[in-house]
CSV table of C-alpha atoms in Angstrom, one decimal:
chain,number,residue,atom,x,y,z
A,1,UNK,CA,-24.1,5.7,5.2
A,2,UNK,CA,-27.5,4.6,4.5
A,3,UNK,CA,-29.3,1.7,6.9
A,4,UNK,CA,-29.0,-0.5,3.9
A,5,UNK,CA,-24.8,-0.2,3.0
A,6,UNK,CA,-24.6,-0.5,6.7
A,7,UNK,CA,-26.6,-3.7,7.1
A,8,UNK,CA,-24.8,-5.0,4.0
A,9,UNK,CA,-21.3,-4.2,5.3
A,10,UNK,CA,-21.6,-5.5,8.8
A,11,UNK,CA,-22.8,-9.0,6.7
A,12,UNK,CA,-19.8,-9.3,4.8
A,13,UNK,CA,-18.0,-8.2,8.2
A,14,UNK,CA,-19.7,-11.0,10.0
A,15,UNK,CA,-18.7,-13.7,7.4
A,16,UNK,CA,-15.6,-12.2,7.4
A,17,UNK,CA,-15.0,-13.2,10.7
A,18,UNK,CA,-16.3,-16.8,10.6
A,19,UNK,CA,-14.0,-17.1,7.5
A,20,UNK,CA,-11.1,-16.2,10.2
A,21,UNK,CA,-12.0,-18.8,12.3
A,22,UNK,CA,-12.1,-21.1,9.7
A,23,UNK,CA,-8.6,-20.2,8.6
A,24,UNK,CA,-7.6,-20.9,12.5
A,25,UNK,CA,-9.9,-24.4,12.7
A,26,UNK,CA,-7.2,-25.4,9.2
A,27,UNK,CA,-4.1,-24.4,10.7
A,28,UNK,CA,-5.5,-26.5,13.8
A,29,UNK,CA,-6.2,-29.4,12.0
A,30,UNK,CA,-2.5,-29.1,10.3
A,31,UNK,CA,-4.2,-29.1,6.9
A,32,UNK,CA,-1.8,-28.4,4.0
A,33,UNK,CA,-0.4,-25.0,3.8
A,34,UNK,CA,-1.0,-23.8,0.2
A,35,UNK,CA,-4.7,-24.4,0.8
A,36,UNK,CA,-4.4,-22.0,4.2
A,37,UNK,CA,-2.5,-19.8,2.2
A,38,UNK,CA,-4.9,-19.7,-1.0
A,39,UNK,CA,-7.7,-19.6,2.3
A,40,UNK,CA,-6.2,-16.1,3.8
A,41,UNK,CA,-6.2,-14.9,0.1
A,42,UNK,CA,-9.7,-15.0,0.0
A,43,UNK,CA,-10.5,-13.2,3.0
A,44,UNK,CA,-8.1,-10.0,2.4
A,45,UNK,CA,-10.1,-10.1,-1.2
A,46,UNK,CA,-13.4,-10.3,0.5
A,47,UNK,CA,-12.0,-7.1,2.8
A,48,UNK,CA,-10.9,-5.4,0.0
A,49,UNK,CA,-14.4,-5.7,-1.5
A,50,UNK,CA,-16.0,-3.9,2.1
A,51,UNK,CA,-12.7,-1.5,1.2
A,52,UNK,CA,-14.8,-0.5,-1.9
A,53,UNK,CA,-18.0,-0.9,-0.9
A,54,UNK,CA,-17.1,2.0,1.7
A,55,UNK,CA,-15.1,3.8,-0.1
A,56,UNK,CA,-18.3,4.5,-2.4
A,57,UNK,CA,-20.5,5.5,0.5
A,58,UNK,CA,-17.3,8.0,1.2
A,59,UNK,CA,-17.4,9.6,-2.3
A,60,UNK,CA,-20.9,9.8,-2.5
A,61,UNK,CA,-21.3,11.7,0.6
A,62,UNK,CA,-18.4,13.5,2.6
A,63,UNK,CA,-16.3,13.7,-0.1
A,64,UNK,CA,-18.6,15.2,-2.3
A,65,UNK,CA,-19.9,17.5,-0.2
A,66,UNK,CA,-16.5,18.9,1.1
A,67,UNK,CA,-15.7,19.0,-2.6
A,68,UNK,CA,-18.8,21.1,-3.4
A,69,UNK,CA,-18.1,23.1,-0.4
A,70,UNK,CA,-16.7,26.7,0.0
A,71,UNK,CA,-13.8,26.0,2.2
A,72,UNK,CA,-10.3,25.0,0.1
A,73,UNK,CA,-8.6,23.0,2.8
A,74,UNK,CA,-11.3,21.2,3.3
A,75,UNK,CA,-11.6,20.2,-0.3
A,76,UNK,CA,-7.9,19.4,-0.3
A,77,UNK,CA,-8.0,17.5,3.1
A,78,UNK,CA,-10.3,14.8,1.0
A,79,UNK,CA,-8.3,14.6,-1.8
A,80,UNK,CA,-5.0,14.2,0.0
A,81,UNK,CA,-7.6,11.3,1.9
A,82,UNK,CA,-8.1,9.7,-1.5
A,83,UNK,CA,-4.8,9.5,-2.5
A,84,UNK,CA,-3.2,8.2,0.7
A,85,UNK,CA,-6.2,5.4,0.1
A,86,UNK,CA,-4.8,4.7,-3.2
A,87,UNK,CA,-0.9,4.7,-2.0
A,88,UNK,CA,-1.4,2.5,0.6
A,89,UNK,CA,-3.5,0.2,-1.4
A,90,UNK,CA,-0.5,-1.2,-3.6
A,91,UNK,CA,0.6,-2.7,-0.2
A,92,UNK,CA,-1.0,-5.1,1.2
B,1,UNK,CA,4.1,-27.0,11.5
B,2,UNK,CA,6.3,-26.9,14.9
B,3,UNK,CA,4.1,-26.4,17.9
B,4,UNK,CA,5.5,-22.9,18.4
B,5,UNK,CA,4.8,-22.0,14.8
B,6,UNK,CA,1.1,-23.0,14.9
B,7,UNK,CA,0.9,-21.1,18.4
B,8,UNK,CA,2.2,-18.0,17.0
B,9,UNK,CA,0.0,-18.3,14.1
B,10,UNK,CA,-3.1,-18.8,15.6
B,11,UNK,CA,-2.6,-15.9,18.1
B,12,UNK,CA,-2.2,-14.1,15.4
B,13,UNK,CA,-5.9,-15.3,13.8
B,14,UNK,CA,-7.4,-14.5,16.8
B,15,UNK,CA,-6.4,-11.5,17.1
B,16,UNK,CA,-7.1,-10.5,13.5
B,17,UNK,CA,-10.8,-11.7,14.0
B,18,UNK,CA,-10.8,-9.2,17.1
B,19,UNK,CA,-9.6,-6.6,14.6
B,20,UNK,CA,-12.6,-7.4,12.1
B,21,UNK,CA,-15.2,-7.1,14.9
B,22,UNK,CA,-13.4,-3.7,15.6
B,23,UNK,CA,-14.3,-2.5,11.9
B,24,UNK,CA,-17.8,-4.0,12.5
B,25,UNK,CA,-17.9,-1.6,15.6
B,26,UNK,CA,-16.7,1.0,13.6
B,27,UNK,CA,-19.4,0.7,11.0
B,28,UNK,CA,-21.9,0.5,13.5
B,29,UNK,CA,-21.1,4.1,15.3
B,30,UNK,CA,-20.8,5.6,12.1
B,31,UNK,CA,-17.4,6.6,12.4
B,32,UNK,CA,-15.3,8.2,10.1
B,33,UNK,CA,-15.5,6.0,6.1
B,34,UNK,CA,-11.8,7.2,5.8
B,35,UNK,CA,-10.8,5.7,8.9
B,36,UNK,CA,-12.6,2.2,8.4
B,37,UNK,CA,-10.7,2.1,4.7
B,38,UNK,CA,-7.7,2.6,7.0
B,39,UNK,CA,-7.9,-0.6,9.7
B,40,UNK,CA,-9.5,-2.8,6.3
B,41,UNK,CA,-6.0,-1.9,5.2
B,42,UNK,CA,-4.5,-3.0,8.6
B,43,UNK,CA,-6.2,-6.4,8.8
B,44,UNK,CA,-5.3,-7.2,5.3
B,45,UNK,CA,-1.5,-6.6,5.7
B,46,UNK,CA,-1.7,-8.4,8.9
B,47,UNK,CA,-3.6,-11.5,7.2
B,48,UNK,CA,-0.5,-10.9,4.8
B,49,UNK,CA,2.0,-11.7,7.2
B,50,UNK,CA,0.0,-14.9,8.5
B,51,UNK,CA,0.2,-15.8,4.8
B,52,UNK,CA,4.4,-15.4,5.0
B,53,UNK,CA,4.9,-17.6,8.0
B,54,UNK,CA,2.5,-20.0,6.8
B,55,UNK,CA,4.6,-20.4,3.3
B,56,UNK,CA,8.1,-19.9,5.7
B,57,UNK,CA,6.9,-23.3,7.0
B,58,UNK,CA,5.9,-24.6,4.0
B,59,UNK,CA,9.1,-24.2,2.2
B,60,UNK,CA,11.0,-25.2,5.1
B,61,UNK,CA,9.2,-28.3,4.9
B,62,UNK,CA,6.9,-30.0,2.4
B,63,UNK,CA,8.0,-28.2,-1.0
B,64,UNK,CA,12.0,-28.8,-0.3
B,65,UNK,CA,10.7,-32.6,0.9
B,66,UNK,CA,9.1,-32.4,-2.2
B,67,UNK,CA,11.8,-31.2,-4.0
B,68,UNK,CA,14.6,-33.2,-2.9
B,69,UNK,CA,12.1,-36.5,-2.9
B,70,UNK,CA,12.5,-38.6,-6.3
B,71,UNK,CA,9.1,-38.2,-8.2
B,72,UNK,CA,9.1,-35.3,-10.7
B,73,UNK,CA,5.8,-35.0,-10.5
B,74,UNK,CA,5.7,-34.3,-6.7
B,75,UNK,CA,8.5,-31.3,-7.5
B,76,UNK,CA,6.7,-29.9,-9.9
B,77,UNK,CA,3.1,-30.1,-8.3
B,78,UNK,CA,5.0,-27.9,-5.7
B,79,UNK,CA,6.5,-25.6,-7.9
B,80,UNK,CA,3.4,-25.0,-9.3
B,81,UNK,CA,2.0,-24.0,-6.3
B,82,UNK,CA,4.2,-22.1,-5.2
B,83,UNK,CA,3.8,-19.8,-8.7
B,84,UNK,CA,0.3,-19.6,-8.5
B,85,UNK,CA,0.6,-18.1,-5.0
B,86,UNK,CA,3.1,-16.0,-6.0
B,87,UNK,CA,0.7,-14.9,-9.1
B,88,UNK,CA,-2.4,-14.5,-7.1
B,89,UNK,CA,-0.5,-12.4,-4.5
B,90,UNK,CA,-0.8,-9.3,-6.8
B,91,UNK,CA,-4.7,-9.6,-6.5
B,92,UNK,CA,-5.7,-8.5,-3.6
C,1,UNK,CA,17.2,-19.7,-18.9
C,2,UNK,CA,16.4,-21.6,-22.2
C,3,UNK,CA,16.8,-19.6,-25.1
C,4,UNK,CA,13.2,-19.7,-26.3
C,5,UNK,CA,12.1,-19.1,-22.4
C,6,UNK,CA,15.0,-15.9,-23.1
C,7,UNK,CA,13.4,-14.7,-25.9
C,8,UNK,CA,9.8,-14.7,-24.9
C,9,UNK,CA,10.7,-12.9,-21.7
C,10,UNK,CA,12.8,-9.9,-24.2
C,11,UNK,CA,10.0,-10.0,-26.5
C,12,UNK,CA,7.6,-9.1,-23.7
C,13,UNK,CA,10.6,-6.4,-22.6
C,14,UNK,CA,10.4,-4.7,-26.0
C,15,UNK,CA,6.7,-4.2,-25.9
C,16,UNK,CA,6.8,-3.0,-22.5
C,17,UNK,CA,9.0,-0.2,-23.5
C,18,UNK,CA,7.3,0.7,-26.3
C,19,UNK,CA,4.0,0.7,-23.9
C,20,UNK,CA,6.0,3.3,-21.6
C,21,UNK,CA,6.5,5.4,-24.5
C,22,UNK,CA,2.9,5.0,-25.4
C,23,UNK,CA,2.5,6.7,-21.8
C,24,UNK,CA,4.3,9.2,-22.5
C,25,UNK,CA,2.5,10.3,-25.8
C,26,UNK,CA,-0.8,10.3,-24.0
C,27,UNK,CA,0.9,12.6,-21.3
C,28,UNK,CA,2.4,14.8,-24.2
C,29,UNK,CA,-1.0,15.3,-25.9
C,30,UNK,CA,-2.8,15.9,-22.5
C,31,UNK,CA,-5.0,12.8,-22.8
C,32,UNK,CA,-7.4,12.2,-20.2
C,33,UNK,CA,-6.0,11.4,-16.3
C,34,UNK,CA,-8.0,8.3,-16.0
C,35,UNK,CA,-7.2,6.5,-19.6
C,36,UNK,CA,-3.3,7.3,-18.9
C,37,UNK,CA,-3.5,5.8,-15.3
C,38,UNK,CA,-5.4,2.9,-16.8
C,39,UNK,CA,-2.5,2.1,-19.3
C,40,UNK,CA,0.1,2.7,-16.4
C,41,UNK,CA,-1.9,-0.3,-14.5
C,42,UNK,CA,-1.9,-2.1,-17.9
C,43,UNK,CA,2.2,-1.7,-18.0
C,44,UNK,CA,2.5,-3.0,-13.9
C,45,UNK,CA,0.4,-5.9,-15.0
C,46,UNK,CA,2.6,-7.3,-17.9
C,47,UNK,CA,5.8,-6.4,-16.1
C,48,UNK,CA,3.8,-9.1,-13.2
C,49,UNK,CA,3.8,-11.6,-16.1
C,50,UNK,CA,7.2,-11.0,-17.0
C,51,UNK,CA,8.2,-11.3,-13.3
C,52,UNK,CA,6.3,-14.9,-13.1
C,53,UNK,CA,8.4,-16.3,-16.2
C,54,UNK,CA,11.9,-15.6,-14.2
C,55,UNK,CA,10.3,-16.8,-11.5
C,56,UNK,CA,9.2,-20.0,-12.8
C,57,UNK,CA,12.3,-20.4,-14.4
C,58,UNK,CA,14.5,-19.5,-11.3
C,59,UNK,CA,12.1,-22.3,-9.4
C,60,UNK,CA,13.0,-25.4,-12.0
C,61,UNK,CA,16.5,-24.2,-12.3
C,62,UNK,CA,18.6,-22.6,-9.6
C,63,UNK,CA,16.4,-23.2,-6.6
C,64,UNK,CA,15.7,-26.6,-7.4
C,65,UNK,CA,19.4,-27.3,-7.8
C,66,UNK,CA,20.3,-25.6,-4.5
C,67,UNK,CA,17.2,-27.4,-2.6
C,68,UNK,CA,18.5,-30.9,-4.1
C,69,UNK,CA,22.1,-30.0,-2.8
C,70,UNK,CA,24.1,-30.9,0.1
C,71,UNK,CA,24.6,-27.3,1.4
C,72,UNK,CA,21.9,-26.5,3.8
C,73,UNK,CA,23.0,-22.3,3.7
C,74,UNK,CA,22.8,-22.6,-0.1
C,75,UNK,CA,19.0,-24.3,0.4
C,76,UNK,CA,18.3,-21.9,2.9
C,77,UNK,CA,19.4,-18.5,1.1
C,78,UNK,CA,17.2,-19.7,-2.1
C,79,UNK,CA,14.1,-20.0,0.5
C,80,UNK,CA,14.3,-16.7,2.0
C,81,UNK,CA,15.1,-15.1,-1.3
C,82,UNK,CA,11.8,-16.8,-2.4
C,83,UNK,CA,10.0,-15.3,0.3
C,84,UNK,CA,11.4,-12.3,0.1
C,85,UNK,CA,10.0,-12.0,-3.4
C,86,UNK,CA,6.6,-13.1,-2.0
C,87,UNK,CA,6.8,-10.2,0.4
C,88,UNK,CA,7.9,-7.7,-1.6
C,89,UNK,CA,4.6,-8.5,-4.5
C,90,UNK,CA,2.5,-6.8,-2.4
C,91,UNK,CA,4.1,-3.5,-2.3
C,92,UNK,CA,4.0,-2.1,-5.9
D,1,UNK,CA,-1.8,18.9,-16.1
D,2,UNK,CA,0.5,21.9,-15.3
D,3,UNK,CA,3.5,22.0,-17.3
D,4,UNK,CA,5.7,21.5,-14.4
D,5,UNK,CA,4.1,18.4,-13.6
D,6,UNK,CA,3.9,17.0,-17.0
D,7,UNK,CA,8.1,17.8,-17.6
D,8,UNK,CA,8.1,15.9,-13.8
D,9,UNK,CA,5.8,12.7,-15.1
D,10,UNK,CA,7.6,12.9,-18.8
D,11,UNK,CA,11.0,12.6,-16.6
D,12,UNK,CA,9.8,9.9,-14.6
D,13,UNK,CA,8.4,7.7,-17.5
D,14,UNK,CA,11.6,8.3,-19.4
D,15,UNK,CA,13.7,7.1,-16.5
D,16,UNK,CA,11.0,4.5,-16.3
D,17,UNK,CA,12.0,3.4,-20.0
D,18,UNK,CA,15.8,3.1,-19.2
D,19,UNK,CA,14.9,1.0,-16.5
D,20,UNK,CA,13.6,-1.3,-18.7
D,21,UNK,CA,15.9,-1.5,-20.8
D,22,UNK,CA,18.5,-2.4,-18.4
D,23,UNK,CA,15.8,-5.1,-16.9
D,24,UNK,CA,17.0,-6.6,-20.9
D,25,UNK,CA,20.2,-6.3,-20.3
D,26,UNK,CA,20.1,-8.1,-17.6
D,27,UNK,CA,17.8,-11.0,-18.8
D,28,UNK,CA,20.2,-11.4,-22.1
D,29,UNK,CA,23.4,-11.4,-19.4
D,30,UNK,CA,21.8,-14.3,-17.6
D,31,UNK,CA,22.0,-12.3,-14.5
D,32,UNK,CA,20.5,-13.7,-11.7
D,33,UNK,CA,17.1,-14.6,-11.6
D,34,UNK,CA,15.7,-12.6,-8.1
D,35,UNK,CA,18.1,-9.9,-8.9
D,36,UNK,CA,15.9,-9.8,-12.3
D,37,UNK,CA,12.5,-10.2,-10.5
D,38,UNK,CA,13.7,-7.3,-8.2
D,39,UNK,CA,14.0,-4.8,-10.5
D,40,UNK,CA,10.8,-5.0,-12.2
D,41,UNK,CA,9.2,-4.9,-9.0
D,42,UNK,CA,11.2,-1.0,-8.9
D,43,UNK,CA,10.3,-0.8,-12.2
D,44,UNK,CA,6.4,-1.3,-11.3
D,45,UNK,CA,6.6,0.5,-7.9
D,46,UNK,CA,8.4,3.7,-9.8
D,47,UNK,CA,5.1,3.4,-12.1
D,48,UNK,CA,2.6,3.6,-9.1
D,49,UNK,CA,4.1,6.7,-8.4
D,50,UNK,CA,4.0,8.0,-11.5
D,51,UNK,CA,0.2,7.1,-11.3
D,52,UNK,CA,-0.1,8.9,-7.7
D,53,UNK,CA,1.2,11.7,-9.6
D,54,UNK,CA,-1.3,11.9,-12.4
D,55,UNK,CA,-4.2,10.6,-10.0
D,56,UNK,CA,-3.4,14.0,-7.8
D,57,UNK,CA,-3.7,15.6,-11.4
D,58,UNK,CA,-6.9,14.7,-11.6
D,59,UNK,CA,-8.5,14.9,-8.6
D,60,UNK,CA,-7.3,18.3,-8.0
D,61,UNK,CA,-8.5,19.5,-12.2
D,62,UNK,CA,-11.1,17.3,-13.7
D,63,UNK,CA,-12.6,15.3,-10.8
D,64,UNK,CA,-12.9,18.5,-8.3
D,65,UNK,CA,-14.6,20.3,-11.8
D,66,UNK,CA,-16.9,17.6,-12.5
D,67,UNK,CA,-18.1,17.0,-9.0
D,68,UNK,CA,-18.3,21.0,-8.0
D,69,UNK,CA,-20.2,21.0,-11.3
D,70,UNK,CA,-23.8,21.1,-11.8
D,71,UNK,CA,-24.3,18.3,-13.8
D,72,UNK,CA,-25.3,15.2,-12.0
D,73,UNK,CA,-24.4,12.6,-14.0
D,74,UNK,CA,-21.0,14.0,-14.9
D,75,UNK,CA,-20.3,13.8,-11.0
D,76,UNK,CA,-21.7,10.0,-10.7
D,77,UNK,CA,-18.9,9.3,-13.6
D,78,UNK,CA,-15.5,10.6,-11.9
D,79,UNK,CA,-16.6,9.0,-8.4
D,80,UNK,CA,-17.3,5.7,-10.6
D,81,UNK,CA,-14.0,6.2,-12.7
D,82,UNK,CA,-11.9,6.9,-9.2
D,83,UNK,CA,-13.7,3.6,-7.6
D,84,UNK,CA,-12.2,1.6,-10.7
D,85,UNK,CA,-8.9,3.0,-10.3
D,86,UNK,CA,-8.6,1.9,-6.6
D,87,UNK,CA,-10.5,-1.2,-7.5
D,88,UNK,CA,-7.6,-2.2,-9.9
D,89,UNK,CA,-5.2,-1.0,-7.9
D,90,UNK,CA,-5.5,-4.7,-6.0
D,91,UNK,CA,-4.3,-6.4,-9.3
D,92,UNK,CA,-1.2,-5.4,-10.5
């Protein structure tokens, strides 16, 4: 990964986090339960989003270059990789 | 929210924000992209299970007050809710 | 169900299944990978919308009813099959 | 798409149509309205699969041709087109 995807993906880590603690700071203050809920819903969307963000790094670099490679089980290691990424996506 | 409830919950939080530093540290010793997709996926679908105890409660207690209270508009301000986090659950 | 809520929801049925067969047809005629598994996702999202009708009409109908009632094991089955619902939307 | 695969994904989308046509039936029976919101959620999880299968399709023919390929900007379109897949994937 370059020193730039890095940088931005331990950001959105970091806010991540503080977004957390904010969630903890509302159930805390007993504030009203859809909003907490709508809260938490924003946070696994802003994971998903670091989900892509290095899932794009991954094609880009392993996965391409074990596709482009010589050896076949290494080619189909990635792909079985991808698609076990995409099954388990659908549950969440 | 009974006492228990909200303790159970924010263990829970707090122990989700340790996860996220976990994926930060991940990131950081450049470890494996498929593997960091993989605990993303964890945290979410443990932030997904706050989100069900936190609507447990919530139907336990303000929607059915809601609902069995006299003011129509109350029942269906919580009906309302209750579809639109039902709708945005798909989007994650 | 009202009738006209009935025959929205069969309306929307009908073109669903013609959508599948749509599917089919671009498998038959070896369309491209990526356009059919676009279409699929198009299918999964209106069978969502269909999915949020019952549901909204199962909310103002049977589960209000059963909330409003004296029989606390009738108001309790409605909320757990609600929250079964909301658990299972995350795993398609 | 071998023609294995496409009789197994034909069969599948066929069974897929039955399904929802019995989803009708059940909607013009009045059946019960979580019993009804059940089985499109089968209906939409046996159409992930069916996308898993033609996703595998892919990656194994077009997207391991494109990216073993010489042509750069052919490469940067299946990794972009496999991104949007998992991308929608979150919003069914």
């Amino acid at each position: 990964m370059s020193a730039k995807d890095e940088a931005s993906i331990l950001r959105r880590l970091k806010s991540i986090e503080g977004h957390v603690r904010g969630v903890s700071r509302m159930v805390e203050e007993d504030q009203y339960c859809i909003d907490i809920v709508n809260q938490i819903g924003a946070v696994q969307r802003a994971l998903g989003k670091v989900s892509e963000l290095v899932l794009d790094r991954h094609l880009h670099t392993c996965a391409t270059t074990a596709i482009r490679g010589d050896n076949p089980s290494d080619r189909e290691r990635v792909i079985e990789e991808i698609l076990d990424v995409f099954k388990s996506s659908g549950r969440r």
